[in-house]
Coordinates of C-alpha atoms in Angstrom, one line a residue:
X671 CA 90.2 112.2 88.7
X672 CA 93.7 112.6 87.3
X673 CA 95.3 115.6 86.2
X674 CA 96.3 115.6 82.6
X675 CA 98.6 119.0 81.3
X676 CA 100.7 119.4 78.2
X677 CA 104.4 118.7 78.8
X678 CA 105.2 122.6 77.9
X679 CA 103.2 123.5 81.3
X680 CA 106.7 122.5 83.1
X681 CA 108.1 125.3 81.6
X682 CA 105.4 127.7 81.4
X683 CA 103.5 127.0 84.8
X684 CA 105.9 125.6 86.7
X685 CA 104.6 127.0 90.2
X686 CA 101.0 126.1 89.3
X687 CA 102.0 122.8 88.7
X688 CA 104.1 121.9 91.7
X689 CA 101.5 123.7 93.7
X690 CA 98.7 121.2 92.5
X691 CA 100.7 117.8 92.6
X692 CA 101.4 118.9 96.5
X693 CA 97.7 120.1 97.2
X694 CA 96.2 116.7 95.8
X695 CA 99.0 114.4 96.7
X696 CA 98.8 112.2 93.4
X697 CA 101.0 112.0 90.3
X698 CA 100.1 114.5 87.3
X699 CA 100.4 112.5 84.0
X700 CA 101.8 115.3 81.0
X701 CA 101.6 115.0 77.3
X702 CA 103.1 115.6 74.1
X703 CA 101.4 116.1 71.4
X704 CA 98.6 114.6 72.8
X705 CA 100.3 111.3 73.9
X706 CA 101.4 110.4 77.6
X707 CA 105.3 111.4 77.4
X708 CA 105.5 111.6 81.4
X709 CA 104.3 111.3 85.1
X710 CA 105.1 114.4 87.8
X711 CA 104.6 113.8 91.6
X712 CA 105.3 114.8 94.8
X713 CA 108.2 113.5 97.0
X714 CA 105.6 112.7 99.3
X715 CA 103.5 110.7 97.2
X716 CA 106.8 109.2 95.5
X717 CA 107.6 107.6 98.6
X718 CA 103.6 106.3 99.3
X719 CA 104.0 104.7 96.1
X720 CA 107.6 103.0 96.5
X721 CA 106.6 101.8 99.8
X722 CA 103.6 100.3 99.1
X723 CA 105.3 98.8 95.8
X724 CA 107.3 97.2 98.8
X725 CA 104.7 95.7 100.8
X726 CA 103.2 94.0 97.8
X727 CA 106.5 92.6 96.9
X728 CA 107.0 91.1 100.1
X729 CA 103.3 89.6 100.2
X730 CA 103.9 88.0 96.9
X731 CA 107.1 86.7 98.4
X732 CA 105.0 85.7 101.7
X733 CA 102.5 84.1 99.1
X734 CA 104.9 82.1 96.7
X735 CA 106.7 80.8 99.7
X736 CA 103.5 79.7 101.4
X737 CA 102.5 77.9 97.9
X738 CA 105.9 75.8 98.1
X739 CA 105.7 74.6 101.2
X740 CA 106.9 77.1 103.8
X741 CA 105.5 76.4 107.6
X742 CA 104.5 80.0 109.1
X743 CA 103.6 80.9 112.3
X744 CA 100.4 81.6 114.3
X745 CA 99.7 85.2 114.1
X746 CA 98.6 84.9 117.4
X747 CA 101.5 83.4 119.1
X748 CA 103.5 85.8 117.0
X749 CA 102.3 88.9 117.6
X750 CA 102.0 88.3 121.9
X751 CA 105.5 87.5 121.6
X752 CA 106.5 91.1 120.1
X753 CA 104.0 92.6 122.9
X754 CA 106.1 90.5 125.5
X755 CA 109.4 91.3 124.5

């Protein structure tokens, strides 16, 4: 379930809320004035999220290449080859 806290609680309860982005590992979305202003994380999840943002980029790239055309290779063949190298 996500965490929801008024903006003002970066100010106010600074150590509580670093503490509970780090114990949960997942962003903490803030508001003001009852809207969603802004999103708090940890470095640690930050980097989760960026590097699987990468991998889907690449398997859309895989994908759109395969749709136009592009030969690939057996996955098989492929992956003995790394283990023989």
């Amino acid at each position: 379930m996500p965490e929801i806290r008024p903006v003002s609680d970066l100010r106010n309860h600074f150590t509580s809320l670093a503490e509970t982005v780090h114990k949960y590992d997942e962003p903490m979305f803030l508001t003001k004035n009852g809207v969603g202003d802004m999103v708090v994380m940890s470095m640690e999840c930050y980097e989760k999220q960026m590097a699987q943002l990468e991998l889907y980029s690449k398997l859309a790239e895989a994908i759109s290449e395969i749709e136009n055309g592009a030969k690939g290779e057996d996955a098989e063949k492929f992956i003995k080859g790394l283990m023989d190298d």
